[in-house]
mmCIF file of C-alpha atoms in Angstrom:
data_model
loop_
_atom_site.group_PDB
_atom_site.id
_atom_site.type_symbol
_atom_site.label_atom_id
_atom_site.label_comp_id
_atom_site.label_asym_id
_atom_site.label_seq_id
_atom_site.Cartn_x
_atom_site.Cartn_y
_atom_site.Cartn_z
ATOM 1 C CA MET A 1 5.701 9.361 9.276
ATOM 2 C CA ALA A 2 4.353 6.054 10.629
ATOM 3 C CA ILE A 3 0.598 5.716 10.198
ATOM 4 C CA GLN A 4 -1.092 3.939 13.113
ATOM 5 C CA TRP A 5 -4.055 1.676 12.320
ATOM 6 C CA PHE A 6 -5.039 -1.317 14.429
ATOM 7 C CA PRO A 7 -8.743 -1.616 15.403
ATOM 8 C CA GLY A 8 -9.525 -4.148 18.110
ATOM 9 C CA HIS A 9 -11.341 -6.558 15.818
ATOM 10 C CA MET A 10 -8.175 -6.859 13.699
ATOM 11 C CA ALA A 11 -6.085 -7.786 16.738
ATOM 12 C CA LYS A 12 -8.656 -10.492 17.478
ATOM 13 C CA ALA A 13 -8.561 -11.650 13.861
ATOM 14 C CA LYS A 14 -4.772 -12.053 14.029
ATOM 15 C CA ARG A 15 -5.115 -14.309 17.079
ATOM 16 C CA GLU A 16 -7.780 -16.355 15.301
ATOM 17 C CA VAL A 17 -5.539 -16.814 12.258
ATOM 18 C CA GLU A 18 -2.746 -18.076 14.515
ATOM 19 C CA GLU A 19 -5.131 -20.514 16.223
ATOM 20 C CA LYS A 20 -6.678 -21.855 12.998
ATOM 21 C CA LEU A 21 -3.458 -22.161 11.016
ATOM 22 C CA LYS A 22 -2.821 -25.682 12.334
ATOM 23 C CA LEU A 23 -6.117 -26.821 10.775
ATOM 24 C CA VAL A 24 -5.109 -26.023 7.192
ATOM 25 C CA ASP A 25 -2.660 -27.466 4.675
ATOM 26 C CA PHE A 26 -1.843 -24.247 2.845
ATOM 27 C CA VAL A 27 -2.687 -20.555 2.674
ATOM 28 C CA ILE A 28 -4.138 -18.421 -0.110
ATOM 29 C CA GLU A 29 -3.155 -14.781 0.365
ATOM 30 C CA LEU A 30 -4.995 -12.180 -1.697
ATOM 31 C CA VAL A 31 -3.282 -8.945 -2.674
ATOM 32 C CA ASP A 32 -4.416 -6.071 -4.882
ATOM 33 C CA ALA A 33 -2.771 -6.200 -8.314
ATOM 34 C CA ARG A 34 -2.529 -2.389 -8.281
ATOM 35 C CA ALA A 35 -0.222 -2.547 -5.226
ATOM 36 C CA PRO A 36 0.933 -6.171 -4.878
ATOM 37 C CA LEU A 37 3.660 -5.497 -2.339
ATOM 38 C CA SER A 38 1.998 -2.786 -0.266
ATOM 39 C CA SER A 39 -1.185 -4.866 0.019
ATOM 40 C CA GLN A 40 0.735 -7.835 1.419
ATOM 41 C CA ASN A 41 0.524 -8.017 5.184
ATOM 42 C CA PRO A 42 4.058 -8.291 6.657
ATOM 43 C CA MET A 43 2.519 -9.412 9.962
ATOM 44 C CA LEU A 44 1.118 -12.496 8.214
ATOM 45 C CA LYS A 45 4.618 -13.544 7.190
ATOM 46 C CA GLN A 46 5.442 -14.006 10.881
ATOM 47 C CA VAL A 47 2.174 -15.820 11.561
ATOM 48 C CA LEU A 48 2.153 -18.212 8.596
ATOM 49 C CA ASN A 49 5.557 -19.749 9.325
ATOM 50 C CA ASN A 50 6.393 -22.355 6.672
ATOM 51 C CA LYS A 51 2.903 -23.099 5.393
ATOM 52 C CA PRO A 52 2.764 -23.428 1.593
ATOM 53 C CA LYS A 53 1.284 -20.253 0.145
ATOM 54 C CA LEU A 54 -0.385 -19.103 -3.047
ATOM 55 C CA ILE A 55 -0.525 -15.363 -3.735
ATOM 56 C CA VAL A 56 -3.505 -14.260 -5.814
ATOM 57 C CA LEU A 57 -3.218 -10.824 -7.403
ATOM 58 C CA MET A 58 -6.824 -9.609 -7.408
ATOM 59 C CA LYS A 59 -8.503 -6.938 -9.570
ATOM 60 C CA LYS A 60 -6.107 -7.507 -12.440
ATOM 61 C CA ASP A 61 -8.597 -5.809 -14.768
ATOM 62 C CA LEU A 62 -7.857 -2.492 -13.001
ATOM 63 C CA ALA A 63 -4.065 -2.952 -12.989
ATOM 64 C CA ASP A 64 -1.442 -2.422 -15.666
ATOM 65 C CA GLN A 65 -1.245 -5.808 -17.403
ATOM 66 C CA GLU A 66 2.455 -5.607 -18.230
ATOM 67 C CA VAL A 67 3.396 -4.618 -14.682
ATOM 68 C CA THR A 68 1.176 -7.373 -13.255
ATOM 69 C CA LYS A 69 3.006 -9.909 -15.419
ATOM 70 C CA ARG A 70 6.320 -8.704 -14.002
ATOM 71 C CA TRP A 71 4.971 -8.936 -10.447
ATOM 72 C CA VAL A 72 3.870 -12.545 -10.965
ATOM 73 C CA GLU A 73 7.287 -13.383 -12.374
ATOM 74 C CA LYS A 74 9.001 -11.702 -9.415
ATOM 75 C CA PHE A 75 6.960 -13.653 -6.853
ATOM 76 C CA ASN A 76 7.682 -16.900 -8.700
ATOM 77 C CA GLN A 77 11.404 -16.102 -8.841
ATOM 78 C CA GLU A 78 11.315 -15.626 -5.056
ATOM 79 C CA GLY A 79 9.857 -19.144 -4.700
ATOM 80 C CA ILE A 80 6.295 -17.968 -4.057
ATOM 81 C CA GLN A 81 3.518 -19.292 -6.285
ATOM 82 C CA ALA A 82 1.474 -16.417 -7.689
ATOM 83 C CA ILE A 83 -1.359 -15.935 -10.179
ATOM 84 C CA ASP A 84 -3.362 -12.915 -11.322
ATOM 85 C CA VAL A 85 -7.153 -13.019 -11.286
ATOM 86 C CA ASN A 86 -10.277 -11.230 -12.458
ATOM 87 C CA VAL A 87 -13.087 -12.736 -10.379
ATOM 88 C CA ASN A 88 -15.568 -12.150 -13.212
ATOM 89 C CA HIS A 89 -13.700 -14.545 -15.505
ATOM 90 C CA LYS A 90 -14.574 -18.215 -15.018
ATOM 91 C CA ALA A 91 -11.216 -19.283 -16.439
ATOM 92 C CA ASP A 92 -9.434 -17.319 -13.700
ATOM 93 C CA ILE A 93 -11.584 -18.948 -11.012
ATOM 94 C CA GLN A 94 -10.639 -22.358 -12.405
ATOM 95 C CA LYS A 95 -7.003 -21.260 -12.333
ATOM 96 C CA VAL A 96 -7.291 -20.624 -8.591
ATOM 97 C CA ILE A 97 -8.895 -24.047 -8.056
ATOM 98 C CA GLN A 98 -6.200 -25.838 -10.055
ATOM 99 C CA GLN A 99 -3.368 -24.096 -8.204
ATOM 100 C CA ALA A 100 -5.023 -24.854 -4.872
ATOM 101 C CA LYS A 101 -5.369 -28.531 -5.771
ATOM 102 C CA LEU A 102 -1.670 -28.680 -6.620
ATOM 103 C CA LEU A 103 -0.733 -27.080 -3.296
ATOM 104 C CA GLY A 104 -2.837 -29.612 -1.385
ATOM 105 C CA GLN A 105 -1.599 -32.585 -3.361
ATOM 106 C CA GLU A 106 1.523 -33.154 -1.255
ATOM 107 C CA LYS A 107 -0.514 -33.412 1.959
ATOM 108 C CA MET A 108 -2.967 -35.839 0.347
ATOM 109 C CA GLU A 109 -0.127 -38.050 -0.849
ATOM 110 C CA LYS A 110 1.295 -38.162 2.690
ATOM 111 C CA LEU A 111 -2.076 -39.326 3.993
ATOM 112 C CA LYS A 112 -2.230 -42.064 1.341
ATOM 113 C CA ARG A 113 1.227 -43.332 2.282
ATOM 114 C CA LYS A 114 0.065 -43.589 5.900
ATOM 115 C CA GLY A 115 -2.956 -45.589 4.832
ATOM 116 C CA ILE A 116 -5.314 -42.752 5.720
ATOM 117 C CA GLN A 117 -8.263 -42.046 3.464
ATOM 118 C CA PRO A 118 -7.520 -38.766 1.665
ATOM 119 C CA ARG A 119 -9.786 -35.836 2.488
ATOM 120 C CA PRO A 120 -10.304 -32.560 0.666
ATOM 121 C CA ALA A 121 -7.320 -30.260 1.055
ATOM 122 C CA ARG A 122 -7.872 -27.458 3.545
ATOM 123 C CA ALA A 123 -6.858 -23.893 2.852
ATOM 124 C CA MET A 124 -7.038 -20.616 4.720
ATOM 125 C CA ILE A 125 -7.811 -17.522 2.682
ATOM 126 C CA VAL A 126 -6.312 -14.321 4.051
ATOM 127 C CA GLY A 127 -5.897 -10.756 2.890
ATOM 128 C CA ILE A 128 -6.205 -7.148 3.859
ATOM 129 C CA PRO A 129 -9.673 -5.527 3.815
ATOM 130 C CA ASN A 130 -11.459 -4.705 0.572
ATOM 131 C CA VAL A 131 -9.166 -6.799 -1.597
ATOM 132 C CA GLY A 132 -12.104 -8.765 -3.036
ATOM 133 C CA LYS A 133 -11.920 -11.763 -0.737
ATOM 134 C CA SER A 134 -15.660 -12.245 -0.263
ATOM 135 C CA THR A 135 -16.338 -11.973 -3.993
ATOM 136 C CA LEU A 136 -13.674 -14.583 -4.796
ATOM 137 C CA ILE A 137 -15.090 -16.959 -2.184
ATOM 138 C CA ASN A 138 -18.568 -16.643 -3.683
ATOM 139 C CA ARG A 139 -17.169 -17.389 -7.158
ATOM 140 C CA LEU A 140 -15.201 -20.396 -5.890
ATOM 141 C CA ALA A 141 -18.230 -21.832 -4.095
ATOM 142 C CA ASN A 142 -20.453 -20.885 -7.061
ATOM 143 C CA LYS A 143 -23.032 -19.393 -4.715
ATOM 144 C CA LYS A 144 -23.388 -16.431 -2.394
ATOM 145 C CA ILE A 145 -21.829 -17.329 0.941
ATOM 146 C CA ALA A 146 -19.703 -14.358 1.968
ATOM 147 C CA LYS A 147 -20.976 -10.802 2.240
ATOM 148 C CA THR A 148 -19.574 -8.391 -0.301
ATOM 149 C CA GLY A 149 -19.313 -4.623 -0.412
ATOM 150 C CA ASP A 150 -17.061 -1.729 -1.330
ATOM 151 C CA ARG A 151 -16.285 -0.836 2.278
ATOM 152 C CA PRO A 152 -13.157 -2.213 4.013
ATOM 153 C CA GLY A 153 -13.787 -4.847 6.652
ATOM 154 C CA ILE A 154 -17.083 -6.471 5.579
ATOM 155 C CA THR A 155 -16.043 -9.950 6.755
ATOM 156 C CA LYS A 156 -16.156 -10.145 10.571
ATOM 157 C CA GLN A 157 -15.958 -13.874 11.363
ATOM 158 C CA GLN A 158 -14.403 -17.127 10.170
ATOM 159 C CA LEU A 159 -16.321 -19.516 7.964
ATOM 160 C CA TRP A 160 -15.576 -22.894 6.319
ATOM 161 C CA ILE A 161 -16.609 -23.139 2.652
ATOM 162 C CA LYS A 162 -16.565 -26.224 0.412
ATOM 163 C CA VAL A 163 -15.229 -25.655 -3.088
ATOM 164 C CA LYS A 164 -16.785 -28.511 -5.080
ATOM 165 C CA LYS A 165 -14.889 -31.656 -4.061
ATOM 166 C CA ASP A 166 -11.536 -30.026 -4.550
ATOM 167 C CA PHE A 167 -10.790 -28.345 -1.241
ATOM 168 C CA GLU A 168 -12.255 -26.694 1.827
ATOM 169 C CA LEU A 169 -11.651 -23.025 2.421
ATOM 170 C CA LEU A 170 -11.462 -21.208 5.744
ATOM 171 C CA ASP A 171 -12.363 -17.570 5.332
ATOM 172 C CA THR A 172 -10.911 -15.055 7.777
ATOM 173 C CA PRO A 173 -11.568 -11.365 8.386
ATOM 174 C CA GLY A 174 -9.391 -8.896 6.510
ATOM 175 C CA ILE A 175 -6.382 -7.939 8.598
ATOM 176 C CA LEU A 176 -4.277 -4.804 8.453
ATOM 177 C CA TRP A 177 -1.013 -4.528 10.355
ATOM 178 C CA PRO A 178 -0.441 -2.191 13.330
ATOM 179 C CA LYS A 179 1.111 0.687 11.399
ATOM 180 C CA PHE A 180 2.646 1.609 8.069
ATOM 181 C CA GLU A 181 6.295 2.476 8.594
ATOM 182 C CA GLU A 182 6.502 3.951 5.079
ATOM 183 C CA GLU A 183 4.092 6.784 4.325
ATOM 184 C CA VAL A 184 3.927 5.748 0.666
ATOM 185 C CA VAL A 185 2.372 2.402 1.650
ATOM 186 C CA GLY A 186 -0.453 4.248 3.353
ATOM 187 C CA TYR A 187 -0.977 6.443 0.286
ATOM 188 C CA ARG A 188 -1.127 3.443 -2.047
ATOM 189 C CA LEU A 189 -3.644 1.625 0.143
ATOM 190 C CA ALA A 190 -5.723 4.774 0.608
ATOM 191 C CA ALA A 191 -5.755 5.353 -3.149
ATOM 192 C CA ILE A 192 -7.180 1.883 -3.906
ATOM 193 C CA GLY A 193 -9.650 2.006 -1.002
ATOM 194 C CA THR A 194 -8.113 -0.542 1.324
ATOM 195 C CA ILE A 195 -8.062 1.742 4.345
ATOM 196 C CA LYS A 196 -10.868 4.059 5.370
ATOM 197 C CA ASP A 197 -10.955 7.444 3.667
ATOM 198 C CA GLN A 198 -10.897 9.223 7.032
ATOM 199 C CA LEU A 199 -7.404 7.919 7.852
ATOM 200 C CA LEU A 200 -5.432 10.176 5.500
ATOM 201 C CA PRO A 201 -6.245 13.603 4.034
ATOM 202 C CA LEU A 202 -7.750 12.813 0.632
ATOM 203 C CA PRO A 203 -6.130 15.825 -1.110
ATOM 204 C CA ASP A 204 -2.747 14.416 -0.027
ATOM 205 C CA VAL A 205 -3.685 10.989 -1.416
ATOM 206 C CA THR A 206 -4.796 12.651 -4.635
ATOM 207 C CA ALA A 207 -1.516 14.578 -4.909
ATOM 208 C CA PHE A 208 0.310 11.229 -4.553
ATOM 209 C CA ILE A 209 -1.813 9.702 -7.357
ATOM 210 C CA ILE A 210 -1.221 12.671 -9.662
ATOM 211 C CA ARG A 211 2.555 12.730 -9.065
ATOM 212 C CA TYR A 212 2.813 8.980 -9.607
ATOM 213 C CA MET A 213 0.744 9.094 -12.783
ATOM 214 C CA ALA A 214 2.672 12.101 -14.082
ATOM 215 C CA GLU A 215 5.792 9.930 -13.898
ATOM 216 C CA HIS A 216 4.404 6.565 -15.013
ATOM 217 C CA TYR A 217 1.101 7.252 -16.827
ATOM 218 C CA PRO A 218 1.239 10.878 -18.046
ATOM 219 C CA THR A 219 -0.872 10.353 -21.167
ATOM 220 C CA GLN A 220 -3.748 8.761 -19.239
ATOM 221 C CA LEU A 221 -3.713 11.608 -16.729
ATOM 222 C CA LYS A 222 -3.620 14.324 -19.412
ATOM 223 C CA ASP A 223 -6.359 12.682 -21.472
ATOM 224 C CA ARG A 224 -8.764 12.290 -18.561
ATOM 225 C CA TYR A 225 -8.469 15.836 -17.235
ATOM 226 C CA GLN A 226 -7.250 17.750 -20.333
ATOM 227 C CA LEU A 227 -4.177 18.880 -18.429
ATOM 228 C CA GLU A 228 -1.600 21.106 -20.080
ATOM 229 C CA GLU A 229 0.789 21.326 -17.114
ATOM 230 C CA MET A 230 1.462 18.828 -14.320
ATOM 231 C CA GLU A 231 4.304 20.357 -12.312
ATOM 232 C CA ASP A 232 2.437 22.732 -9.985
ATOM 233 C CA MET A 233 -0.010 20.742 -7.835
ATOM 234 C CA VAL A 234 -2.160 23.785 -7.065
ATOM 235 C CA GLU A 235 -2.582 24.473 -10.777
ATOM 236 C CA VAL A 236 -3.400 20.804 -11.413
ATOM 237 C CA PHE A 237 -6.114 20.820 -8.729
ATOM 238 C CA GLU A 238 -7.477 24.114 -10.071
ATOM 239 C CA SER A 239 -7.561 22.793 -13.630
ATOM 240 C CA ILE A 240 -9.286 19.517 -12.708
ATOM 241 C CA GLY A 241 -11.741 21.343 -10.473
ATOM 242 C CA ARG A 242 -12.821 23.742 -13.223
ATOM 243 C CA ILE A 243 -13.044 21.057 -15.902
ATOM 244 C CA ARG A 244 -15.052 18.732 -13.679
ATOM 245 C CA GLY A 245 -17.191 21.384 -12.001
ATOM 246 C CA ALA A 246 -15.834 20.911 -8.466
ATOM 247 C CA LEU A 247 -16.683 24.479 -7.524
ATOM 248 C CA GLU A 248 -18.041 26.314 -4.507
ATOM 249 C CA SER A 249 -20.261 29.385 -4.552
ATOM 250 C CA GLY A 250 -18.241 32.238 -5.959
ATOM 251 C CA GLY A 251 -16.496 29.965 -8.435
ATOM 252 C CA GLN A 252 -13.718 28.788 -6.107
ATOM 253 C CA VAL A 253 -12.390 25.259 -6.664
ATOM 254 C CA ASN A 254 -13.226 22.840 -3.849
ATOM 255 C CA TYR A 255 -10.068 20.765 -3.372
ATOM 256 C CA ASP A 256 -11.885 18.083 -1.376
ATOM 257 C CA LYS A 257 -14.309 17.569 -4.268
ATOM 258 C CA VAL A 258 -11.379 17.355 -6.677
ATOM 259 C CA ALA A 259 -9.831 14.683 -4.449
ATOM 260 C CA ASP A 260 -13.081 12.702 -4.418
ATOM 261 C CA ILE A 261 -13.265 12.853 -8.224
ATOM 262 C CA VAL A 262 -9.677 11.716 -8.844
ATOM 263 C CA ILE A 263 -9.732 8.928 -6.239
ATOM 264 C CA ARG A 264 -13.072 7.602 -7.505
ATOM 265 C CA ASP A 265 -11.819 7.719 -11.108
ATOM 266 C CA LEU A 266 -8.767 5.689 -10.094
ATOM 267 C CA ARG A 267 -10.727 3.108 -8.112
ATOM 268 C CA VAL A 268 -13.252 2.346 -10.835
ATOM 269 C CA GLY A 269 -10.785 2.386 -13.714
ATOM 270 C CA ARG A 270 -11.721 5.673 -15.433
ATOM 271 C CA LEU A 271 -8.045 6.664 -15.399
ATOM 272 C CA GLY A 272 -7.175 3.471 -17.252
ATOM 273 C CA THR A 273 -5.306 0.429 -15.973
ATOM 274 C CA ILE A 274 -2.785 1.567 -13.376
ATOM 275 C CA THR A 275 -0.372 -0.110 -10.970
ATOM 276 C CA LEU A 276 0.874 2.104 -8.145
ATOM 277 C CA GLU A 277 4.189 0.322 -7.503
ATOM 278 C CA GLN A 278 6.758 -1.390 -9.639
ATOM 279 C CA PRO A 279 8.382 -4.806 -8.990
ATOM 280 C CA GLU A 280 11.744 -3.051 -8.764
ATOM 281 C CA ASP A 281 10.565 -0.994 -5.759
ATOM 282 C CA SER A 282 11.716 -3.570 -3.182
ATOM 283 C CA PRO A 283 12.130 -7.352 -2.732
ATOM 284 C CA VAL A 284 8.999 -9.423 -2.051
ATOM 285 C CA SER A 285 10.592 -11.714 0.521
#
């Protein structure tokens, strides 16, 4: 089932990215470390052409550290520079700055050879909604410039930001692509809060999370919800609902409330560090 999702402001944002690309020396693409491949925008690959690119795996504190390490290695093996970041760690912010300086170095050296006074390198920062773009920009600039929030699509316009004397950053609105050809991509993005909760039935998203965790993180799932059995999804929902008090009048379990509980637990890290796709799932290029 292909999931359609292309609001008008995102179509406009794509055109703006295409127009502004000629102004920058390289691109910084942010992805969510919990779904590094699914949170990449395949439409951007067509738009960016041959611009040098740095992939930043955001929210690494919520992702499985060992799997994140393998994802970074996989991107690097494919010839794509990649680093993982927790925006609350100053050392990680410096890591982004250092990598950005290296990416802009080639352009600066070309200017020097032409006898042109070097300028700060110029980068475009892109990513799908709610990946943490605004928060990273504020950390890089060391002051509050971009709006932040836990709702997808906070950024609505482009903005140039100076990062010390190291480089200039062009922010762009978060862009999703027209549709998800693979249903699982939609489930991953819904689980981590990239797309609006109204787009997919939350009990279905929750069932995806539970099945995935039962295969890859069974102990974390059992510990959080005191589960004895994880095969029958109805029994799992019933068990979680009764343990967590997601009940209606008459003592019936409210499946929508169960879904809200599980999805919120995943998003804020109460289920532990989890990555919803493995590097072996498909190639990154």
